[in-house]
Amino acid sequence: MKKNRDKEDCFIVEGDKIGKECMRSIPDDIGLIGCIAEVENLVPKNLHDKSFILSPKEFERVSRLKTPNKLLIVIKKPSIISFNSEKKFIILENIQDPGNLGTIIRTADWFGIEQIVCSPECADVFNSKTLQASMGSFLRVTVHYKELTSFLEHTECNVTGALLDGEPLKDDSMKKSNAIMLGNEGQGISKSLEKFCNNPVKIPGHGGAESLNVSVAASILMYEWTKK
């Protein structure tokens, strides 16, 4: 739970792929490694003193996932890198689904975007589902939690906002923007934050679907934003 992660200042990742990336990238931040015997060979020698073997039954008891993996790592929360307004960033308001947040983090990493600013109501970056969906990209994308009205009032930025009444997205729609804003899965960007969207856009559709998933919309906007 988040209160336990905050209290202990650590979080848990599960899975072979994400686990190997953490052991390679941030070995000094790793506290404990638990695994079943068949994947013990994945643990590098420099981390053997922090690892222990669990039986499959024991692993099921400690896993946070419905379908447990074979490797679990307890990691100290990293120090937050200072926000840099000179770099491109994504603004997320009240994104509730940890899977959506994790997918947006992964996509941002793919497109070379290193910063995401979330409202306090967004899903927790260290939630196990967020981490799984990010596929290790949380190691390269810094997520800041800020009160967005105050943040936007004090940050110089040109924001492209995903709004239903925005202008249809075109090739040059985002060339002057240094930030993208997306809102809650059901409600979109709130009225109180719409005023900060200098460049309101919408993604044109040609089928019968009512809307796009927020992580899909984010992917389309990031592609258009970063393409040469």
XYZ file of N, CA and C in Angstrom:
684
model
N 0.831 -1.198 0.000
C 0.000 0.000 0.000
C 0.869 1.253 0.000
N 0.296 2.361 -0.523
C 1.076 3.588 -0.651
C 1.574 4.084 0.703
N 0.724 4.002 1.740
C 1.150 4.510 3.046
C 2.352 3.730 3.571
N 2.412 2.432 3.269
C 3.564 1.628 3.680
C 4.799 1.966 2.855
N 4.595 2.202 1.544
C 5.727 2.605 0.696
C 6.303 3.930 1.171
N 5.418 4.859 1.531
C 5.878 6.167 2.003
C 6.567 6.048 3.363
N 6.004 5.237 4.236
C 6.568 5.077 5.580
C 7.953 4.446 5.526
N 8.107 3.408 4.730
C 9.380 2.691 4.649
C 10.328 3.295 3.613
N 9.829 4.240 2.813
C 10.622 4.904 1.769
C 11.196 3.888 0.775
N 10.390 2.906 0.430
C 10.837 1.895 -0.532
C 9.639 1.383 -1.321
N 9.915 0.624 -2.360
C 8.858 0.058 -3.184
C 9.310 -1.306 -3.685
N 8.398 -2.040 -4.318
C 8.675 -3.407 -4.766
C 8.447 -3.523 -6.266
N 9.383 -4.158 -6.947
C 9.175 -4.512 -8.353
C 9.171 -6.031 -8.471
N 8.389 -6.530 -9.412
C 8.299 -7.970 -9.637
C 8.472 -8.292 -11.114
N 9.170 -9.383 -11.384
C 9.322 -9.840 -12.760
C 10.767 -9.913 -13.197
N 11.065 -10.875 -14.078
C 12.435 -11.107 -14.531
C 13.006 -9.903 -15.280
N 12.259 -9.399 -16.259
C 12.783 -8.343 -17.123
C 13.027 -7.053 -16.357
N 12.008 -6.576 -15.646
C 12.153 -5.337 -14.896
C 13.148 -5.520 -13.751
N 13.169 -6.725 -13.170
C 14.113 -7.004 -12.092
C 15.553 -6.947 -12.554
N 15.838 -7.548 -13.714
C 17.208 -7.520 -14.254
C 17.646 -6.094 -14.552
N 16.721 -5.288 -15.065
C 17.071 -3.899 -15.375
C 17.395 -3.120 -14.103
N 16.631 -3.352 -13.043
C 16.899 -2.670 -11.772
C 18.223 -3.130 -11.165
N 18.488 -4.427 -11.220
C 19.747 -4.938 -10.657
C 20.953 -4.402 -11.412
N 20.781 -4.166 -12.708
C 21.869 -3.627 -13.521
C 22.021 -2.109 -13.346
N 20.897 -1.406 -13.244
C 20.928 0.062 -13.277
C 21.084 0.705 -11.907
N 20.456 0.141 -10.878
C 20.473 0.783 -9.555
C 20.801 -0.223 -8.450
N 21.918 -0.949 -8.553
C 22.228 -1.980 -7.554
C 22.364 -1.435 -6.136
N 22.835 -0.200 -5.996
C 23.052 0.364 -4.660
C 21.750 0.691 -3.942
N 20.653 0.819 -4.690
C 19.360 1.147 -4.080
C 18.558 -0.088 -3.699
N 19.064 -1.264 -4.024
C 18.338 -2.504 -3.756
C 18.550 -2.946 -2.317
N 17.419 -3.237 -1.636
C 17.490 -3.683 -0.254
C 17.460 -5.187 -0.125
N 16.473 -5.821 -0.760
C 16.309 -7.271 -0.685
C 15.875 -7.816 -2.042
N 16.272 -9.044 -2.310
C 15.843 -9.746 -3.519
C 15.296 -11.105 -3.106
N 14.069 -11.387 -3.493
C 13.485 -12.692 -3.250
C 13.187 -13.373 -4.570
N 13.514 -14.649 -4.684
C 13.256 -15.352 -5.945
C 13.051 -16.834 -5.665
N 12.450 -17.517 -6.635
C 12.376 -18.967 -6.523
C 13.662 -19.548 -7.110
N 13.963 -20.780 -6.770
C 15.273 -21.365 -7.076
C 15.617 -21.345 -8.561
N 14.621 -21.532 -9.426
C 14.922 -21.667 -10.856
C 15.430 -20.384 -11.502
N 15.253 -19.226 -10.845
C 15.772 -17.976 -11.427
C 16.885 -17.366 -10.564
N 17.412 -18.149 -9.637
C 18.485 -17.649 -8.766
C 19.684 -17.164 -9.583
N 19.895 -17.768 -10.740
C 21.039 -17.406 -11.578
C 20.928 -15.996 -12.164
N 19.742 -15.383 -12.078
C 19.570 -14.019 -12.588
C 20.196 -12.976 -11.670
N 20.420 -13.358 -10.418
C 20.968 -12.403 -9.443
C 22.480 -12.314 -9.615
N 23.020 -11.125 -9.913
C 24.468 -10.989 -10.100
C 25.228 -11.200 -8.790
N 26.495 -11.558 -8.908
C 27.301 -11.879 -7.729
C 27.350 -10.743 -6.722
N 27.385 -9.511 -7.208
C 27.497 -8.376 -6.288
C 26.247 -8.158 -5.446
N 25.163 -8.899 -5.753
C 23.928 -8.761 -4.984
C 23.528 -10.053 -4.272
N 24.403 -11.056 -4.283
C 24.079 -12.333 -3.636
C 23.791 -12.169 -2.149
N 24.486 -11.238 -1.501
C 24.296 -11.076 -0.056
C 22.942 -10.457 0.288
N 22.239 -9.941 -0.708
C 20.925 -9.337 -0.476
C 19.783 -10.239 -0.946
N 20.112 -11.423 -1.450
C 19.083 -12.283 -2.039
C 18.789 -13.493 -1.166
N 17.581 -14.012 -1.296
C 17.204 -15.239 -0.598
C 16.197 -15.998 -1.453
N 16.164 -17.311 -1.238
C 15.307 -18.192 -2.032
C 13.959 -18.378 -1.341
N 12.891 -18.275 -2.129
C 11.543 -18.517 -1.636
C 10.963 -19.738 -2.340
N 10.138 -20.476 -1.635
C 9.388 -21.545 -2.289
C 8.266 -20.900 -3.102
N 7.730 -21.601 -4.100
C 6.610 -21.037 -4.867
C 5.447 -20.598 -3.981
N 5.152 -21.361 -2.921
C 4.060 -21.007 -2.008
C 4.378 -19.715 -1.268
N 5.612 -19.582 -0.798
C 6.018 -18.359 -0.099
C 5.950 -17.159 -1.037
N 6.362 -17.370 -2.287
C 6.355 -16.266 -3.246
C 4.924 -15.797 -3.507
N 3.995 -16.723 -3.601
C 2.590 -16.364 -3.810
C 2.072 -15.501 -2.673
N 2.541 -15.773 -1.441
C 2.059 -15.022 -0.280
C 2.575 -13.590 -0.270
N 3.782 -13.368 -0.744
C 4.360 -12.019 -0.673
C 4.132 -11.207 -1.948
N 3.763 -11.865 -3.036
C 3.569 -11.156 -4.301
C 2.351 -10.244 -4.234
N 2.450 -9.097 -4.925
C 1.326 -8.160 -5.016
C 0.493 -8.404 -6.273
N 0.902 -9.334 -7.108
C 0.254 -9.547 -8.393
C -0.677 -10.760 -8.362
N -1.730 -10.709 -9.184
C -2.654 -11.841 -9.269
C -1.948 -13.080 -9.789
N -1.068 -12.884 -10.768
C -0.247 -13.978 -11.288
C 1.198 -13.680 -10.918
N 1.693 -14.247 -9.821
C 3.036 -13.908 -9.344
C 4.133 -14.249 -10.343
N 5.164 -13.417 -10.373
C 6.358 -13.702 -11.152
C 7.305 -14.551 -10.302
N 8.557 -14.636 -10.710
C 9.505 -15.491 -9.993
C 10.602 -14.700 -9.296
N 10.548 -13.361 -9.439
C 11.588 -12.508 -8.878
C 10.940 -11.263 -8.294
N 11.339 -10.909 -7.078
C 10.779 -9.750 -6.378
C 11.921 -8.976 -5.737
N 11.907 -7.652 -5.902
C 12.997 -6.827 -5.384
C 12.439 -5.656 -4.591
N 12.973 -5.437 -3.408
C 12.640 -4.265 -2.592
C 13.694 -3.195 -2.861
N 13.237 -2.008 -3.246
C 14.151 -0.947 -3.683
C 13.881 0.338 -2.912
N 14.942 1.016 -2.529
C 14.816 2.320 -1.878
C 14.348 3.347 -2.902
N 13.398 4.191 -2.505
C 12.925 5.220 -3.427
C 14.073 6.140 -3.824
N 14.166 6.481 -5.107
C 15.259 7.347 -5.557
C 15.034 8.795 -5.152
N 16.114 9.556 -5.094
C 15.996 10.997 -4.884
C 15.368 11.606 -6.135
N 14.448 12.540 -5.928
C 13.765 13.156 -7.064
C 14.684 14.171 -7.736
N 14.842 14.023 -9.035
C 15.621 14.985 -9.817
C 14.806 16.263 -9.953
N 15.451 17.410 -9.812
C 14.751 18.694 -9.892
C 14.063 18.859 -11.243
N 12.886 19.465 -11.217
C 12.155 19.727 -12.451
C 12.888 20.774 -13.281
N 12.947 20.542 -14.579
C 13.633 21.451 -15.499
C 12.632 21.950 -16.538
N 12.205 23.200 -16.405
C 11.184 23.749 -17.301
C 11.698 23.978 -18.715
N 13.002 23.844 -18.914
C 13.559 24.023 -20.257
C 13.444 22.750 -21.097
N 13.103 21.635 -20.443
C 12.903 20.380 -21.161
C 11.414 20.126 -21.377
N 11.094 19.354 -22.402
C 9.708 18.981 -22.646
C 9.171 18.151 -21.480
N 7.877 18.298 -21.216
C 7.286 17.501 -20.137
C 5.805 17.262 -20.407
N 5.271 16.280 -19.703
C 3.862 15.907 -19.806
C 3.176 16.247 -18.493
N 1.961 16.766 -18.582
C 1.160 17.100 -17.405
C -0.042 16.159 -17.372
N -0.249 15.497 -16.249
C -1.363 14.558 -16.111
C -2.242 14.967 -14.940
N -3.536 15.106 -15.211
C -4.479 15.467 -14.156
C -5.368 14.283 -13.800
N -5.250 13.839 -12.559
C -6.184 12.854 -12.005
C -6.287 11.569 -12.830
N -5.148 11.054 -13.279
C -5.124 9.752 -13.966
C -5.252 8.663 -12.901
N -6.352 7.928 -12.930
C -6.674 6.999 -11.853
C -6.085 5.602 -12.028
N -5.993 5.139 -13.244
C -5.569 3.759 -13.511
C -4.044 3.665 -13.504
N -3.465 2.887 -12.581
C -2.005 2.741 -12.552
C -1.442 2.211 -13.865
N -2.210 1.346 -14.543
C -1.763 0.822 -15.829
C -1.626 1.914 -16.875
N -2.562 2.861 -16.872
C -2.468 3.987 -17.801
C -1.244 4.839 -17.504
N -1.008 5.121 -16.222
C 0.160 5.924 -15.858
C 1.443 5.217 -16.277
N 1.537 3.928 -15.992
C 2.738 3.181 -16.362
C 2.977 3.154 -17.858
N 1.893 3.011 -18.631
C 2.024 3.005 -20.092
C 2.477 4.365 -20.608
N 1.960 5.436 -20.023
C 2.380 6.782 -20.423
C 3.855 6.997 -20.096
N 4.306 6.506 -18.941
C 5.724 6.606 -18.575
C 6.584 5.861 -19.599
N 6.159 4.657 -19.949
C 6.915 3.854 -20.924
C 6.978 4.548 -22.285
N 5.854 5.114 -22.717
C 5.809 5.797 -24.007
C 6.660 7.059 -23.985
N 6.601 7.797 -22.878
C 7.438 8.996 -22.748
C 8.914 8.632 -22.878
N 9.306 7.544 -22.247
C 10.691 7.073 -22.334
C 11.061 6.760 -23.785
N 10.162 6.120 -24.509
C 10.408 5.773 -25.915
C 10.675 7.021 -26.752
N 9.928 8.083 -26.474
C 10.061 9.307 -27.260
C 11.056 10.305 -26.659
N 11.790 9.888 -25.624
C 12.837 10.733 -25.068
C 12.348 11.852 -24.173
N 11.151 11.712 -23.628
C 10.602 12.714 -22.709
C 10.902 12.258 -21.286
N 11.629 13.066 -20.538
C 12.188 12.630 -19.259
C 11.412 13.098 -18.037
N 10.356 13.897 -18.228
C 9.650 14.469 -17.082
C 8.134 14.356 -17.250
N 7.464 13.970 -16.177
C 6.003 13.976 -16.117
C 5.605 14.677 -14.822
N 4.645 15.585 -14.918
C 4.122 16.275 -13.741
C 2.689 15.803 -13.521
N 2.432 15.206 -12.360
C 1.116 14.649 -12.040
C 0.424 15.466 -10.957
N -0.888 15.548 -11.037
C -1.642 16.106 -9.916
C -1.566 15.115 -8.755
N -1.759 15.591 -7.513
C -1.668 14.686 -6.356
C -2.662 13.528 -6.408
N -3.756 13.688 -7.168
C -4.787 12.653 -7.235
C -4.445 11.526 -8.203
N -3.389 11.679 -8.969
C -3.005 10.637 -9.933
C -2.572 9.356 -9.223
N -2.616 8.264 -9.938
C -2.100 6.991 -9.423
C -0.647 7.155 -8.993
N -0.216 6.318 -8.075
C 1.146 6.381 -7.539
C 2.131 5.731 -8.509
N 3.212 6.426 -8.792
C 4.226 5.883 -9.705
C 4.821 4.585 -9.174
N 4.812 4.390 -7.844
C 5.408 3.192 -7.265
C 4.386 2.088 -6.979
N 3.155 2.272 -7.433
C 2.171 1.198 -7.379
C 2.671 0.032 -8.236
N 2.459 -1.188 -7.796
C 3.007 -2.346 -8.520
C 2.497 -2.421 -9.960
N 1.227 -2.038 -10.191
C 0.684 -2.074 -11.553
C 1.308 -0.989 -12.427
N 1.589 0.177 -11.837
C 2.262 1.236 -12.585
C 3.646 0.773 -13.010
N 4.378 0.200 -12.061
C 5.742 -0.257 -12.341
C 5.753 -1.341 -13.408
N 4.808 -2.286 -13.327
C 4.741 -3.353 -14.325
C 4.484 -2.780 -15.714
N 3.540 -1.838 -15.797
C 3.192 -1.261 -17.101
C 4.320 -0.406 -17.669
N 5.124 0.181 -16.787
C 6.226 1.038 -17.263
C 7.375 0.222 -17.844
N 7.449 -1.066 -17.506
C 8.490 -1.959 -18.034
C 9.907 -1.405 -17.819
N 10.130 -0.807 -16.652
C 11.464 -0.302 -16.329
C 11.691 1.146 -16.704
N 10.761 1.754 -17.436
C 10.958 3.142 -17.873
C 10.903 4.133 -16.715
N 10.354 3.719 -15.562
C 10.353 4.608 -14.397
C 11.778 4.945 -13.957
N 12.748 4.149 -14.389
C 14.150 4.421 -14.054
C 14.694 5.627 -14.817
N 14.063 5.982 -15.923
C 14.569 7.058 -16.786
C 13.635 8.256 -16.900
N 12.409 8.109 -16.454
C 11.437 9.205 -16.516
C 11.092 9.619 -15.085
N 11.332 10.881 -14.755
C 11.052 11.380 -13.413
C 9.606 11.850 -13.327
N 8.891 11.367 -12.318
C 7.496 11.755 -12.110
C 7.414 12.664 -10.891
N 6.921 13.879 -11.110
C 6.745 14.860 -10.039
C 5.258 14.952 -9.700
N 4.935 15.064 -8.419
C 3.551 15.280 -7.995
C 3.426 16.705 -7.478
N 2.564 17.496 -8.136
C 2.430 18.906 -7.780
C 0.966 19.338 -7.878
N 0.615 20.361 -7.106
C -0.694 20.993 -7.241
C -0.648 21.765 -8.549
N -1.445 21.364 -9.526
C -1.236 21.822 -10.896
C -1.555 23.296 -11.123
N -2.577 23.820 -10.455
C -2.900 25.237 -10.662
C -1.723 26.111 -10.263
N -1.193 25.884 -9.080
C -0.043 26.667 -8.613
C 1.171 26.439 -9.505
N 1.405 25.185 -9.871
C 2.551 24.862 -10.728
C 2.472 25.609 -12.052
N 1.303 25.597 -12.691
C 1.158 26.224 -14.001
C 1.177 27.746 -13.913
N 0.741 28.278 -12.794
C 0.792 29.729 -12.598
C 2.225 30.229 -12.461
N 3.107 29.361 -12.001
C 4.486 29.769 -11.731
C 5.499 29.164 -12.703
N 5.014 28.482 -13.737
C 5.911 27.857 -14.711
C 5.625 28.416 -16.099
N 6.653 28.907 -16.744
C 6.485 29.435 -18.095
C 6.458 28.272 -19.081
N 5.320 28.067 -19.713
C 5.214 26.954 -20.656
C 4.098 27.207 -21.661
N 4.233 26.557 -22.792
C 3.212 26.592 -23.834
C 2.601 25.202 -23.892
N 1.357 25.089 -23.467
C 0.744 23.784 -23.224
C -0.233 23.396 -24.331
N 0.001 22.230 -24.916
C -0.996 21.605 -25.785
C -1.884 20.733 -24.914
N -3.176 21.024 -24.896
C -4.109 20.260 -24.076
C -5.050 19.426 -24.920
N -5.281 18.190 -24.501
C -6.209 17.300 -25.209
C -7.630 17.607 -24.754
N -8.387 18.316 -25.599
C -9.741 18.753 -25.262
C -10.718 18.376 -26.373
N -11.937 18.020 -25.991
C -12.932 17.601 -26.978
C -13.272 18.711 -27.964
N -13.204 19.967 -27.505
C -13.528 21.080 -28.398
C -12.271 21.758 -28.944
N -11.144 21.047 -28.922
C -9.906 21.597 -29.461
C -9.889 21.562 -30.982
N -8.847 22.140 -31.540
C -8.663 22.124 -32.989
C -8.153 20.744 -33.429
N -8.595 20.245 -34.568
C -8.097 18.942 -35.040
C -6.572 18.931 -35.144
N -5.966 17.875 -34.654
C -4.509 17.751 -34.637
C -3.945 17.717 -36.055
N -2.936 18.556 -36.309
C -2.260 18.601 -37.606
C -0.757 18.424 -37.404
N -0.033 18.291 -38.503
C 1.410 18.056 -38.430
C 2.146 19.132 -37.646
N 1.707 20.395 -37.780
C 2.428 21.486 -37.128
C 1.711 22.014 -35.889
N 0.721 21.273 -35.392
C -0.094 21.759 -34.278
C 0.707 22.027 -33.010
N 1.792 21.267 -32.815
C 2.462 21.282 -31.516
C 3.883 21.822 -31.576
N 4.247 22.448 -32.668
C 5.650 22.831 -32.851
C 6.130 23.870 -31.837
N 5.218 24.667 -31.264
C 5.617 25.696 -30.303
C 5.444 25.260 -28.854
N 4.905 24.081 -28.639
C 4.611 23.623 -27.274
C 5.810 22.955 -26.625
N 5.947 23.174 -25.311
C 6.952 22.435 -24.555
C 6.302 21.533 -23.506
N 4.956 21.442 -23.550
C 4.246 20.574 -22.609
C 2.953 20.062 -23.240
N 2.577 18.853 -22.850
C 1.295 18.248 -23.227
C 0.504 18.012 -21.946
N -0.788 18.321 -21.964
C -1.644 18.043 -20.813
C -2.753 17.076 -21.201
N -2.947 16.057 -20.353
C -4.055 15.115 -20.511
C -4.783 14.994 -19.189
N -6.094 14.771 -19.268
C -6.897 14.724 -18.059
C -7.393 13.340 -17.699
N -8.246 13.328 -16.707
C -8.823 12.105 -16.157
C -9.491 11.241 -17.228
N -9.423 9.918 -17.021
C -9.947 8.961 -17.998
C -11.406 9.229 -18.374
N -12.233 9.613 -17.406
C -13.649 9.814 -17.689
C -14.045 11.252 -17.939
N -13.359 12.179 -17.269
C -13.771 13.583 -17.300
C -12.893 14.474 -18.167
N -11.708 14.018 -18.515
C -10.788 14.859 -19.271
C -10.166 15.941 -18.402
N -9.670 16.984 -19.035
C -9.054 18.099 -18.314
C -10.146 18.930 -17.655
N -9.962 19.269 -16.384
C -10.968 20.037 -15.657
C -11.062 21.462 -16.183
N -12.223 22.086 -15.972
C -12.445 23.465 -16.418
C -11.417 24.414 -15.818
N -11.022 24.155 -14.572
C -10.083 25.059 -13.902
C -8.695 25.036 -14.530
N -8.368 23.963 -15.254
C -7.050 23.871 -15.892
C -7.091 24.150 -17.392
N -8.280 24.166 -17.973
C -8.382 24.420 -19.416
C -7.742 25.748 -19.807
N -7.839 26.732 -18.908
C -7.319 28.069 -19.228
C -5.806 28.075 -19.437
N -5.118 27.038 -18.956
C -3.664 26.970 -19.123
C -3.270 26.308 -20.450
N -4.259 25.804 -21.177
C -3.976 25.141 -22.459
C -3.938 26.185 -23.577
N -2.750 26.667 -23.898
C -2.609 27.670 -24.957
C -3.000 27.097 -26.312
N -2.867 25.777 -26.430
C -3.054 25.129 -27.729
C -3.972 23.913 -27.562
N -5.296 24.131 -27.498
C -6.218 23.001 -27.339
C -6.355 22.212 -28.640
N -6.171 20.903 -28.565
C -6.287 20.061 -29.758
C -7.154 18.843 -29.463
N -7.664 18.249 -30.521
C -8.352 16.965 -30.407
C -7.818 16.044 -31.494
N -7.871 14.759 -31.229
C -7.396 13.765 -32.190
C -8.585 13.327 -33.035
N -8.587 13.630 -34.325
C -9.736 13.271 -35.166
C -9.924 11.759 -35.243
N -11.160 11.330 -35.191
C -11.481 9.914 -35.343
C -12.403 9.704 -36.528
N -12.428 8.491 -37.059
C -13.234 8.220 -38.247
C -14.128 6.993 -38.071
N -14.146 6.436 -36.867
C -14.961 5.250 -36.618
C -16.061 5.538 -35.616
N -16.538 4.495 -34.962
C -17.673 4.641 -34.066
C -17.337 4.706 -32.593
N -16.067 4.533 -32.227
C -15.689 4.560 -30.813
C -15.953 5.937 -30.218
N -16.429 5.945 -28.985
C -16.771 7.205 -28.321
C -15.536 8.017 -27.972
N -14.462 7.335 -27.586
C -13.261 8.055 -27.165
C -12.047 7.136 -27.240
N -10.867 7.726 -27.019
C -9.618 6.971 -26.950
C -9.209 6.783 -25.499
N -8.583 5.663 -25.198
C -7.943 5.494 -23.902
C -6.898 6.587 -23.725
N -6.756 7.105 -22.504
C -5.863 8.241 -22.277
C -4.414 7.910 -22.622
N -3.984 6.676 -22.390
C -2.600 6.329 -22.722
C -2.398 6.247 -24.234
N -3.445 5.849 -24.966
C -3.373 5.833 -26.433
C -3.317 7.260 -26.961
N -4.167 8.130 -26.418
C -4.150 9.538 -26.823
C -2.794 10.164 -26.538
N -2.231 9.850 -25.372
C -0.906 10.377 -25.023
C 0.140 9.913 -26.027
N 0.057 8.655 -26.440
C 1.022 8.114 -27.402
C 0.955 8.848 -28.738
N -0.261 9.100 -29.211
C -0.428 9.804 -30.488
C 0.134 11.217 -30.395
N -0.177 11.911 -29.304
C 0.312 13.280 -29.131
C 1.833 13.317 -29.018
N 2.406 12.370 -28.287
C 3.868 12.339 -28.156
C 4.546 12.067 -29.493
N 3.956 11.197 -30.280
C 4.519 10.917 -31.605
C 4.516 12.181 -32.459
N 3.390 12.863 -32.517
C 3.290 14.081 -33.320
C 4.220 15.173 -32.792
N 4.372 15.217 -31.493
C 5.164 16.250 -30.821
C 6.656 16.103 -31.088
N 7.117 14.871 -31.156
C 8.563 14.636 -31.216
C 9.079 14.269 -32.597
N 8.187 14.041 -33.558
C 8.681 13.643 -34.879
C 9.363 14.825 -35.565
N 10.337 14.517 -36.369
C 11.132 15.556 -37.041
C 10.345 16.190 -38.178
